Amino acid sequence: MTTPLRTGDLIAGRYQLERVLGIGGMGVVYRARDLLHEQFGEPCSSVALKVLGECFSECPDAHVLLYSEFSLARSLLHPGVVRMFGFDVDTRRQSAFFTMELMHGMPLDRLMLERPAGFGWHEWQPMALQLLDALAYVHGRGVLHGDVKPGNVMVAEAGIRLFDFGLGQSQAVTGLPGLDRHRISAWTPAYAAPELLSGAQLSATADVYGVACVLYEMAQGRRARERKLTQAPDRPRQLPRHCWSALRAAMAMDPTQRTITVAEVREALSGRSWRWFA
């Protein structure tokens, strides 16, 4: 049985927990001091440390699911994606965890609360392109994020960072453990593609839907789901007409109609035309 963690605890004889940074559907992220690096004079010794939440930590395969998230993200080397450090187990507490870079900035969902009318185009476009760059890279590496939402995007002076691959899957590597969708319902309804909520498998086009909903909310100031399911979304006031067709296609409720890729959405928002017909 795992022992609950608290601020001030020393993990694996090396990491001292300072405070909780965030609590998600599956895990808890702490800010921690790496005491080993401090001993060697490392000036930046703070890391982010993730463990599973109490409701998941008692599952027999919980540590395997945590390792799956770490394994998915550790090969992703992109300025717009959080960087993983290492996976370890505190044997005394029987608690698995992994460490990653400590990101500085504000989560996008908190920033959006300060912008109830949405972001203006000249602020929105660079942020949108950076987010799409990161997700396009992730897809290019054969990884699906699975939970693209404002709470999993960090906004800092250095730019946008995408994190939390807890619901992700690999298209390139087989044999990694996955989340049992029948046992655990962890999708965020406001940003999850309709087919995921109906029990379909995660796909690249589901990620497209999620990021499109995030971009729409950033521009419009309200969620795309705040409308009737049969009603087409209105064009955000800040969004030029020349790129609206691409974003609207990415938000198609029917996955068979959602044929646009993340890279094609990026091209459209950068000013290049996107052909909606074959």
Short mmCIF file of C-alpha atoms in Angstrom, two decimals:
data_model
loop_
_atom_site.label_atom_id
_atom_site.label_comp_id
_atom_site.label_asym_id
_atom_site.label_seq_id
_atom_site.Cartn_x
_atom_site.Cartn_y
_atom_site.Cartn_z
CA MET A 1 0.00 0.00 0.00
CA THR A 2 1.40 3.37 -1.00
CA THR A 3 1.98 6.12 1.54
CA PRO A 4 0.36 9.49 0.70
CA LEU A 5 2.89 12.21 -0.06
CA ARG A 6 3.05 15.56 1.67
CA THR A 7 4.96 18.79 1.22
CA GLY A 8 8.40 18.44 2.78
CA ASP A 9 8.70 14.71 2.13
CA LEU A 10 11.98 13.35 0.80
CA ILE A 11 11.45 11.05 -2.18
CA ALA A 12 13.96 8.33 -3.11
CA GLY A 13 16.50 9.99 -0.83
CA ARG A 14 16.98 12.77 -3.36
CA TYR A 15 13.90 14.90 -4.12
CA GLN A 16 12.35 17.13 -1.47
CA LEU A 17 8.76 18.16 -2.19
CA GLU A 18 8.16 21.89 -1.90
CA ARG A 19 4.57 22.46 -3.02
CA VAL A 20 1.80 21.16 -5.27
CA LEU A 21 1.88 22.65 -8.76
CA GLY A 22 -1.22 20.99 -10.11
CA ILE A 23 -3.69 18.16 -9.69
CA GLY A 24 -5.07 16.46 -12.79
CA GLY A 25 -7.47 13.64 -13.55
CA MET A 26 -4.79 11.00 -12.91
CA GLY A 27 -1.80 12.53 -11.18
CA VAL A 28 -0.35 15.17 -8.88
CA VAL A 29 2.63 17.34 -9.86
CA TYR A 30 4.93 18.80 -7.21
CA ARG A 31 7.71 21.32 -7.31
CA ALA A 32 10.75 19.58 -5.81
CA ARG A 33 14.38 20.28 -5.03
CA ASP A 34 16.93 17.88 -6.47
CA LEU A 35 19.27 17.65 -3.47
CA LEU A 36 21.87 15.64 -5.41
CA HIS A 37 22.27 18.38 -7.99
CA GLU A 38 22.39 20.96 -5.20
CA GLN A 39 25.33 19.11 -3.62
CA PHE A 40 27.22 19.41 -6.89
CA GLY A 41 26.53 23.13 -7.07
CA GLU A 42 23.86 23.05 -9.77
CA PRO A 43 22.28 26.54 -9.71
CA CYS A 44 18.94 25.35 -11.15
CA SER A 45 18.11 22.28 -9.08
CA SER A 46 14.31 22.51 -9.01
CA VAL A 47 12.25 20.00 -10.99
CA ALA A 48 8.62 19.04 -11.44
CA LEU A 49 7.82 15.61 -9.98
CA LYS A 50 4.69 13.66 -10.93
CA VAL A 51 3.05 10.84 -9.00
CA LEU A 52 -0.32 9.19 -9.50
CA GLY A 53 -3.26 10.51 -7.53
CA GLU A 54 -4.64 8.49 -4.62
CA CYS A 55 -7.55 7.06 -6.63
CA PHE A 56 -5.12 5.57 -9.17
CA SER A 57 -2.20 4.67 -6.92
CA GLU A 58 -4.05 1.66 -5.51
CA CYS A 59 -4.54 0.09 -8.96
CA PRO A 60 -2.24 -2.95 -9.49
CA ASP A 61 -0.88 -1.55 -12.77
CA ALA A 62 -0.76 2.10 -11.70
CA HIS A 63 3.03 2.38 -11.84
CA VAL A 64 2.96 0.86 -15.33
CA LEU A 65 0.55 3.57 -16.54
CA LEU A 66 2.82 6.26 -15.09
CA TYR A 67 5.82 4.74 -16.86
CA SER A 68 3.83 4.67 -20.09
CA GLU A 69 3.35 8.45 -19.89
CA PHE A 70 7.04 8.97 -19.20
CA SER A 71 8.07 6.65 -22.02
CA LEU A 72 5.83 8.43 -24.53
CA ALA A 73 7.20 11.87 -23.77
CA ARG A 74 10.89 11.19 -23.05
CA SER A 75 11.81 11.02 -26.76
CA LEU A 76 10.08 14.30 -27.57
CA LEU A 77 12.69 17.03 -27.95
CA HIS A 78 10.97 20.22 -29.04
CA PRO A 79 10.93 23.73 -27.53
CA GLY A 80 7.12 23.54 -27.37
CA VAL A 81 6.97 20.23 -25.44
CA VAL A 82 7.83 19.60 -21.79
CA ARG A 83 11.17 17.78 -21.36
CA MET A 84 11.32 14.59 -19.31
CA PHE A 85 14.26 13.75 -17.00
CA GLY A 86 13.90 10.35 -15.32
CA PHE A 87 11.62 7.64 -13.93
CA ASP A 88 12.16 6.16 -10.46
CA VAL A 89 10.47 4.38 -7.56
CA ASP A 90 10.58 5.27 -3.88
CA THR A 91 10.73 1.73 -2.51
CA ARG A 92 9.99 2.73 1.08
CA ARG A 93 6.72 4.36 0.09
CA GLN A 94 6.12 2.00 -2.85
CA SER A 95 5.49 5.07 -4.97
CA ALA A 96 6.55 5.44 -8.62
CA PHE A 97 7.26 8.90 -10.02
CA PHE A 98 9.01 10.72 -12.81
CA THR A 99 10.75 14.06 -12.98
CA MET A 100 10.60 16.67 -15.72
CA GLU A 101 11.63 20.22 -16.29
CA LEU A 102 10.03 22.85 -14.10
CA MET A 103 8.11 25.12 -16.44
CA HIS A 104 7.69 28.79 -15.61
CA GLY A 105 4.67 30.74 -16.70
CA MET A 106 0.89 30.52 -16.45
CA PRO A 107 -1.40 27.71 -17.60
CA LEU A 108 -3.49 28.77 -20.55
CA ASP A 109 -6.77 28.09 -18.75
CA ARG A 110 -5.86 30.62 -16.06
CA LEU A 111 -4.72 33.17 -18.61
CA MET A 112 -7.99 32.77 -20.52
CA LEU A 113 -9.94 33.71 -17.40
CA GLU A 114 -8.29 37.13 -17.67
CA ARG A 115 -9.42 37.41 -21.31
CA PRO A 116 -13.18 36.77 -21.27
CA ALA A 117 -13.53 38.39 -24.70
CA GLY A 118 -10.73 36.31 -26.21
CA PHE A 119 -7.29 37.24 -27.52
CA GLY A 120 -6.74 39.75 -30.29
CA TRP A 121 -5.41 38.41 -33.59
CA HIS A 122 -1.85 39.75 -33.20
CA GLU A 123 -1.55 38.03 -29.82
CA TRP A 124 -3.61 34.96 -30.72
CA GLN A 125 -1.85 33.99 -33.95
CA PRO A 126 1.71 33.52 -32.54
CA MET A 127 0.37 31.47 -29.63
CA ALA A 128 -1.78 29.36 -31.96
CA LEU A 129 1.12 28.68 -34.33
CA GLN A 130 3.42 27.64 -31.47
CA LEU A 131 0.82 25.24 -30.07
CA LEU A 132 0.20 23.75 -33.51
CA ASP A 133 3.96 23.46 -34.12
CA ALA A 134 4.33 21.46 -30.91
CA LEU A 135 1.39 19.15 -31.66
CA ALA A 136 2.48 18.64 -35.27
CA TYR A 137 5.92 17.60 -34.00
CA VAL A 138 4.35 15.19 -31.51
CA HIS A 139 2.27 13.60 -34.27
CA GLY A 140 5.34 13.43 -36.50
CA ARG A 141 7.04 11.34 -33.81
CA GLY A 142 4.14 8.89 -33.85
CA VAL A 143 2.66 10.08 -30.54
CA LEU A 144 -0.93 11.10 -29.81
CA HIS A 145 -1.42 13.54 -26.93
CA GLY A 146 -4.97 12.52 -26.07
CA ASP A 147 -5.91 15.47 -23.85
CA VAL A 148 -5.22 18.77 -25.58
CA LYS A 149 -6.90 21.43 -23.44
CA PRO A 150 -5.97 24.85 -21.97
CA GLY A 151 -4.98 23.29 -18.65
CA ASN A 152 -2.27 21.27 -20.40
CA VAL A 153 -0.68 24.27 -22.12
CA MET A 154 1.80 26.54 -20.37
CA VAL A 155 2.25 30.14 -21.52
CA ALA A 156 5.58 31.80 -20.73
CA GLU A 157 7.83 34.51 -22.11
CA ALA A 158 9.76 31.83 -24.00
CA GLY A 159 6.57 30.61 -25.66
CA ILE A 160 3.92 27.91 -25.51
CA ARG A 161 4.65 24.52 -23.89
CA LEU A 162 2.50 21.40 -24.26
CA PHE A 163 2.55 18.91 -21.36
CA ASP A 164 0.68 16.03 -19.64
CA PHE A 165 0.73 12.96 -21.88
CA GLY A 166 -1.13 10.84 -19.34
CA LEU A 167 -3.86 9.93 -21.84
CA GLY A 168 -1.47 9.70 -24.79
CA GLN A 169 -0.69 6.74 -27.00
CA SER A 170 2.10 5.77 -29.38
CA GLN A 171 1.36 5.00 -33.02
CA ALA A 172 4.92 3.87 -33.65
CA VAL A 173 5.76 1.70 -30.62
CA THR A 174 3.70 -1.33 -29.70
CA GLY A 175 3.66 -3.07 -26.35
CA LEU A 176 3.34 0.03 -24.18
CA PRO A 177 0.55 -0.24 -21.59
CA GLY A 178 -2.53 1.83 -22.19
CA LEU A 179 -5.42 3.15 -20.16
CA ASP A 180 -8.44 0.88 -19.86
CA ARG A 181 -11.17 3.12 -21.25
CA HIS A 182 -13.91 0.88 -19.87
CA ARG A 183 -12.52 1.18 -16.34
CA ILE A 184 -11.49 4.82 -16.37
CA SER A 185 -13.25 7.76 -18.00
CA ALA A 186 -10.70 10.56 -18.02
CA TRP A 187 -11.53 12.59 -21.13
CA THR A 188 -12.26 16.30 -20.67
CA PRO A 189 -15.72 16.61 -22.28
CA ALA A 190 -15.36 20.22 -23.42
CA TYR A 191 -12.34 19.36 -25.60
CA ALA A 192 -12.74 15.63 -26.28
CA ALA A 193 -13.80 14.65 -29.78
CA PRO A 194 -17.39 13.30 -29.84
CA GLU A 195 -16.22 9.88 -30.99
CA LEU A 196 -13.98 9.53 -27.90
CA LEU A 197 -16.94 10.16 -25.64
CA SER A 198 -18.78 7.44 -27.56
CA GLY A 199 -16.02 4.91 -26.87
CA ALA A 200 -13.88 5.17 -30.00
CA GLN A 201 -10.11 4.78 -29.90
CA LEU A 202 -7.82 7.79 -29.70
CA SER A 203 -6.67 9.06 -33.10
CA ALA A 204 -4.75 11.95 -34.63
CA THR A 205 -8.01 13.48 -35.80
CA ALA A 206 -9.27 13.49 -32.20
CA ASP A 207 -6.22 15.57 -31.24
CA VAL A 208 -7.06 17.88 -34.17
CA TYR A 209 -10.52 18.40 -32.73
CA GLY A 210 -9.14 19.13 -29.26
CA VAL A 211 -6.60 21.72 -30.36
CA ALA A 212 -9.17 23.37 -32.64
CA CYS A 213 -11.55 23.77 -29.69
CA VAL A 214 -8.74 25.34 -27.67
CA LEU A 215 -7.92 27.79 -30.48
CA TYR A 216 -11.59 28.64 -30.95
CA GLU A 217 -12.03 29.41 -27.26
CA MET A 218 -8.88 31.55 -27.28
CA ALA A 219 -10.30 33.62 -30.12
CA GLN A 220 -13.98 33.70 -29.20
CA GLY A 221 -13.73 33.83 -25.43
CA ARG A 222 -16.14 30.91 -24.92
CA ARG A 223 -16.11 27.21 -25.60
CA ALA A 224 -17.19 25.75 -28.90
CA ARG A 225 -19.42 23.32 -26.99
CA GLU A 226 -21.51 26.22 -25.69
CA ARG A 227 -23.83 25.75 -28.65
CA LYS A 228 -26.27 23.19 -29.93
CA LEU A 229 -24.56 20.11 -31.36
CA THR A 230 -26.34 20.65 -34.68
CA GLN A 231 -25.40 24.33 -34.83
CA ALA A 232 -22.24 25.36 -36.70
CA PRO A 233 -19.92 27.58 -34.66
CA ASP A 234 -19.78 31.26 -35.45
CA ARG A 235 -16.55 32.72 -36.82
CA PRO A 236 -14.63 34.37 -33.96
CA ARG A 237 -14.50 38.12 -34.32
CA GLN A 238 -10.70 38.19 -34.12
CA LEU A 239 -10.20 35.49 -36.73
CA PRO A 240 -9.72 36.56 -40.37
CA ARG A 241 -12.07 34.90 -42.86
CA HIS A 242 -9.22 33.38 -44.89
CA CYS A 243 -8.33 30.89 -42.14
CA TRP A 244 -11.76 30.23 -40.64
CA SER A 245 -12.55 27.38 -43.04
CA ALA A 246 -9.59 25.34 -41.76
CA LEU A 247 -10.45 25.81 -38.08
CA ARG A 248 -14.10 25.04 -38.74
CA ALA A 249 -13.13 21.83 -40.56
CA ALA A 250 -10.96 20.81 -37.59
CA MET A 251 -13.98 21.15 -35.30
CA ALA A 252 -16.25 18.91 -37.38
CA MET A 253 -18.36 16.75 -35.09
CA ASP A 254 -18.26 13.86 -37.54
CA PRO A 255 -14.70 12.39 -37.60
CA THR A 256 -15.15 11.30 -41.23
CA GLN A 257 -15.57 14.97 -42.13
CA ARG A 258 -12.56 16.02 -40.06
CA THR A 259 -9.94 15.34 -42.73
CA ILE A 260 -7.59 18.24 -42.02
CA THR A 261 -4.29 17.63 -40.20
CA VAL A 262 -2.60 19.71 -37.51
CA ALA A 263 0.05 20.79 -40.03
CA GLU A 264 -2.66 21.94 -42.47
CA VAL A 265 -4.38 23.97 -39.76
CA ARG A 266 -1.05 25.61 -39.03
CA GLU A 267 -0.50 26.45 -42.70
CA ALA A 268 -3.92 28.08 -42.89
CA LEU A 269 -3.38 30.17 -39.76
CA SER A 270 0.06 31.26 -40.96
CA GLY A 271 -1.54 32.80 -44.04
CA ARG A 272 -1.23 29.98 -46.53
CA SER A 273 -4.35 28.75 -48.23
CA TRP A 274 -5.92 25.40 -47.35
CA ARG A 275 -7.90 23.46 -49.90
CA TRP A 276 -11.02 22.04 -48.28
CA PHE A 277 -11.75 19.99 -51.42
CA ALA A 278 -9.78 17.08 -52.86
#
